[in-house]
Short mmCIF file of C-alpha atoms in Angstrom, two decimals:
data_model
loop_
_atom_site.label_atom_id
_atom_site.label_comp_id
_atom_site.label_asym_id
_atom_site.label_seq_id
_atom_site.Cartn_x
_atom_site.Cartn_y
_atom_site.Cartn_z
CA UNK A 189 -34.69 -4.11 9.89
CA UNK A 190 -32.73 -4.88 13.11
CA UNK A 191 -32.17 -3.34 16.73
CA UNK A 192 -29.59 -2.13 18.56
CA UNK A 193 -29.16 -5.16 20.48
CA UNK A 194 -27.88 -6.48 16.96
CA UNK A 195 -25.39 -4.40 16.42
CA UNK A 196 -21.83 -5.54 15.27
CA UNK A 197 -18.60 -3.68 14.06
CA UNK A 198 -18.45 -3.44 10.32
CA UNK A 199 -22.30 -3.32 9.96
CA UNK A 200 -23.89 -1.08 7.60
CA UNK A 201 -26.59 1.41 8.96
CA UNK A 202 -28.95 3.31 6.72
CA UNK A 203 -29.88 6.35 8.60
CA UNK A 204 -29.80 10.23 8.38
CA UNK A 205 -29.87 10.07 4.65
CA UNK A 206 -26.68 8.31 4.72
CA UNK A 207 -24.80 4.92 4.78
CA UNK A 208 -23.06 4.80 8.23
CA UNK A 209 -20.39 1.94 9.05
CA UNK A 210 -20.35 0.82 12.92
CA UNK A 211 -16.99 1.21 14.10
CA UNK A 212 -17.62 0.56 17.88
CA UNK A 213 -20.69 -0.13 20.14
CA UNK A 214 -21.12 -0.35 23.80
CA UNK A 215 -23.98 -1.77 25.73
CA UNK A 216 -24.59 0.23 28.63
CA UNK A 217 -26.86 -0.58 31.64
CA UNK A 218 -26.62 2.25 34.03
CA UNK A 219 -27.81 1.28 37.81
CA UNK A 220 -30.38 3.83 37.32
CA UNK A 221 -32.60 4.36 33.99
CA UNK A 222 -32.95 2.39 31.07
CA UNK A 223 -30.46 0.77 29.04
CA UNK A 224 -28.89 2.26 25.98
CA UNK A 225 -26.30 1.74 23.22
CA UNK A 226 -23.39 3.59 22.81
CA UNK A 227 -22.09 3.63 18.99
CA UNK A 228 -19.23 5.34 16.95
CA UNK A 229 -20.48 5.47 13.45
CA UNK A 230 -18.55 6.72 10.22
CA UNK A 231 -20.21 7.84 7.13
CA UNK A 232 -19.41 5.67 4.39
CA UNK A 233 -19.31 8.09 1.41
CA UNK A 234 -17.46 11.11 3.29
CA UNK A 235 -15.51 9.45 5.99
CA UNK A 236 -16.75 11.51 8.95
CA UNK A 237 -16.92 10.09 12.13
CA UNK A 238 -20.04 10.53 14.83
CA UNK A 239 -20.56 9.41 18.46
CA UNK A 240 -24.52 8.66 18.62
CA UNK A 241 -26.42 7.03 21.32
CA UNK A 242 -29.56 4.77 20.79
CA UNK A 243 -31.84 3.58 23.62
CA UNK A 244 -31.61 -0.41 23.91
CA UNK A 245 -34.01 -2.32 21.42
CA UNK A 246 -35.05 0.82 19.28
CA UNK A 247 -34.99 -0.44 15.66
CA UNK A 248 -32.31 0.70 13.11
CA UNK A 249 -32.24 0.22 9.26
CA UNK A 250 -29.55 -1.79 7.84
CA UNK A 251 -28.27 -1.85 4.40
CA UNK A 252 -27.65 -4.60 2.40
CA UNK A 253 -23.92 -4.49 1.35
CA UNK A 254 -22.55 -7.23 -1.22
CA UNK A 255 -18.64 -7.80 -0.47
CA UNK A 256 -16.64 -9.52 -3.34
CA UNK A 257 -13.04 -10.17 -4.10
CA UNK A 258 -11.60 -8.39 -7.26
CA UNK A 259 -8.26 -8.23 -9.08
CA UNK A 260 -6.79 -4.89 -9.76
CA UNK A 261 -6.15 -4.77 -13.39
CA UNK A 262 -5.03 -1.15 -14.54
CA UNK A 263 -5.26 2.52 -14.01
CA UNK A 264 -6.94 4.42 -16.94
CA UNK A 265 -5.83 7.94 -15.69
CA UNK A 266 -9.15 8.90 -13.74
CA UNK A 267 -10.32 5.44 -12.61
CA UNK A 268 -9.00 2.01 -10.91
CA UNK A 269 -10.14 -0.86 -13.07
CA UNK A 270 -11.18 -4.29 -10.99
CA UNK A 271 -12.21 -7.50 -12.36
CA UNK A 272 -14.63 -9.55 -10.12
CA UNK A 273 -12.84 -12.94 -10.34
CA UNK A 274 -16.02 -14.97 -10.39
CA UNK A 275 -18.15 -13.17 -13.32
CA UNK A 276 -15.23 -11.40 -14.97
CA UNK A 277 -17.13 -8.30 -15.15
CA UNK A 278 -15.07 -4.87 -14.60
CA UNK A 279 -16.02 -2.12 -12.44
CA UNK A 280 -14.34 1.28 -12.10
CA UNK A 281 -13.40 2.53 -8.44
CA UNK A 282 -12.76 6.38 -8.20
CA UNK A 283 -9.41 7.61 -6.75
CA UNK A 284 -11.42 9.08 -4.49
CA UNK A 285 -12.73 6.23 -2.99
CA UNK A 286 -9.44 4.56 -3.22
CA UNK A 287 -7.70 7.01 -0.86
CA UNK A 288 -4.68 5.51 0.56
CA UNK A 289 -5.43 2.05 -0.69
CA UNK A 290 -3.62 2.77 -3.97
CA UNK A 291 -0.22 3.24 -2.51
CA UNK A 292 -0.06 -0.43 -1.99
CA UNK A 293 -1.91 -2.10 -4.70
CA UNK A 294 0.32 -3.43 -7.43
CA UNK A 295 -1.30 -4.74 -10.99
CA UNK A 296 -3.00 -8.21 -10.53
CA UNK A 297 -3.17 -7.49 -6.76
CA UNK A 298 -6.24 -8.86 -4.93
CA UNK A 299 -8.66 -6.40 -2.91
CA UNK A 300 -12.37 -6.87 -1.44
CA UNK A 301 -14.75 -4.21 -2.42
CA UNK A 302 -17.96 -3.38 -0.85
CA UNK A 303 -21.10 -2.56 -2.74
CA UNK A 304 -24.44 -1.35 -2.11
CA UNK A 305 -27.13 -0.99 -5.22
CA UNK A 306 -24.11 -1.10 -7.29
CA UNK A 307 -22.45 1.73 -5.92
CA UNK A 308 -18.85 1.29 -4.55
CA UNK A 309 -18.67 2.18 -1.05
CA UNK A 310 -15.14 1.23 0.12
CA UNK A 311 -12.34 -1.30 -0.70
CA UNK A 312 -10.04 -3.27 1.52
CA UNK A 313 -6.72 -4.49 1.01
CA UNK A 314 -5.07 -7.52 2.58
CA UNK A 315 -3.80 -6.76 6.07
CA UNK A 316 -0.17 -6.58 4.43
CA UNK A 317 1.16 -6.75 0.80
CA UNK A 318 5.09 -7.43 -0.28
CA UNK A 319 6.44 -4.65 -2.14
CA UNK A 320 9.98 -3.76 -3.66
CA UNK A 321 11.92 -0.99 -2.19
CA UNK A 322 12.87 0.93 -5.56
CA UNK A 323 14.76 3.92 -4.15
CA UNK A 324 16.67 4.42 -0.58
CA UNK A 325 19.74 6.13 0.47
CA UNK A 326 22.61 3.88 0.76
CA UNK A 327 23.01 2.41 4.43
CA UNK A 328 26.28 3.20 6.46
CA UNK A 329 28.73 1.16 7.76
CA UNK A 330 27.64 -0.32 11.12
CA UNK A 331 24.21 0.38 10.68
CA UNK A 332 22.26 -2.06 13.20
CA UNK A 333 18.88 -3.06 12.71
CA UNK A 334 17.93 -1.80 16.04
CA UNK A 335 18.97 1.67 14.74
CA UNK A 336 17.09 4.47 13.34
CA UNK A 337 14.75 4.74 10.34
CA UNK A 338 14.99 6.33 6.83
CA UNK A 339 12.67 6.93 4.00
CA UNK A 340 12.44 4.59 1.11
CA UNK A 341 10.08 4.77 -2.09
CA UNK A 342 8.29 1.29 -2.96
CA UNK A 343 7.25 0.26 -6.31
CA UNK A 344 4.01 1.56 -6.09
CA UNK A 345 5.44 5.11 -5.59
CA UNK A 346 4.41 5.34 -1.72
CA UNK A 347 7.20 6.39 0.54
CA UNK A 348 7.42 4.80 3.99
CA UNK A 349 10.22 4.43 6.79
CA UNK A 350 12.64 1.08 6.86
CA UNK A 351 15.61 0.43 8.89
CA UNK A 352 18.85 1.86 7.93
CA UNK A 353 20.18 -1.44 6.84
CA UNK A 354 17.75 -1.96 3.98
CA UNK A 355 18.97 -0.79 0.25
CA UNK A 356 17.22 -0.65 -3.07
CA UNK A 357 15.77 -4.04 -4.66
CA UNK A 358 15.01 -5.60 -1.14
CA UNK A 359 11.33 -6.79 -0.73
CA UNK A 360 9.50 -6.02 2.13
CA UNK A 361 6.31 -6.45 3.90
CA UNK A 362 3.88 -3.18 4.46
CA UNK A 363 1.19 -3.10 6.65
CA UNK A 364 -1.39 -1.53 4.34
CA UNK A 365 -3.55 0.12 7.31
CA UNK A 366 -1.10 2.41 8.35
CA UNK A 367 2.00 2.14 5.75
CA UNK A 368 4.08 0.81 8.69
CA UNK A 369 7.17 -1.63 7.68
CA UNK A 370 6.85 -5.46 8.69
CA UNK A 371 10.04 -6.56 7.76
CA UNK A 372 11.98 -8.29 4.97
CA UNK A 373 10.88 -10.98 2.58
CA UNK A 374 13.43 -13.44 0.80
#
């Protein structure tokens, strides 16, 4: 149990028959009337986002979420199999929970998995990963780094936009949050 004064970004609340993650919160003290807390909540299982306002000091149920580092082992066709790096216990994660994270994860890659009562809630990858370009159209003579972009396929099968001068076989750093190109890696 906590109050709305204790809210923090990333906190998981247990309310309305579901688990909700606090995305944003703002304490508001109007000149007239009582203070309140305006929040933006995201349903952990469905991904639905709602705006909810609480009176200041209202009690809210918090959910205990265990976050652990895992190593990605392989995809068995339906699930992605991860291994806990401390206990060597393996857990399956469905493709639905993986979402876009599957586009940036190689075998033996690291990820943080959040669980509530043994159920996997979500997966967090590092902010950026290094991947190799497997296919892209060849650049033309005179292409510059400040020019346009072209599509490139990564070794995971994901497609991102890269500068015109990059060629297949080049290792690039990719932002896992939005799939944007961050730079070349030597």
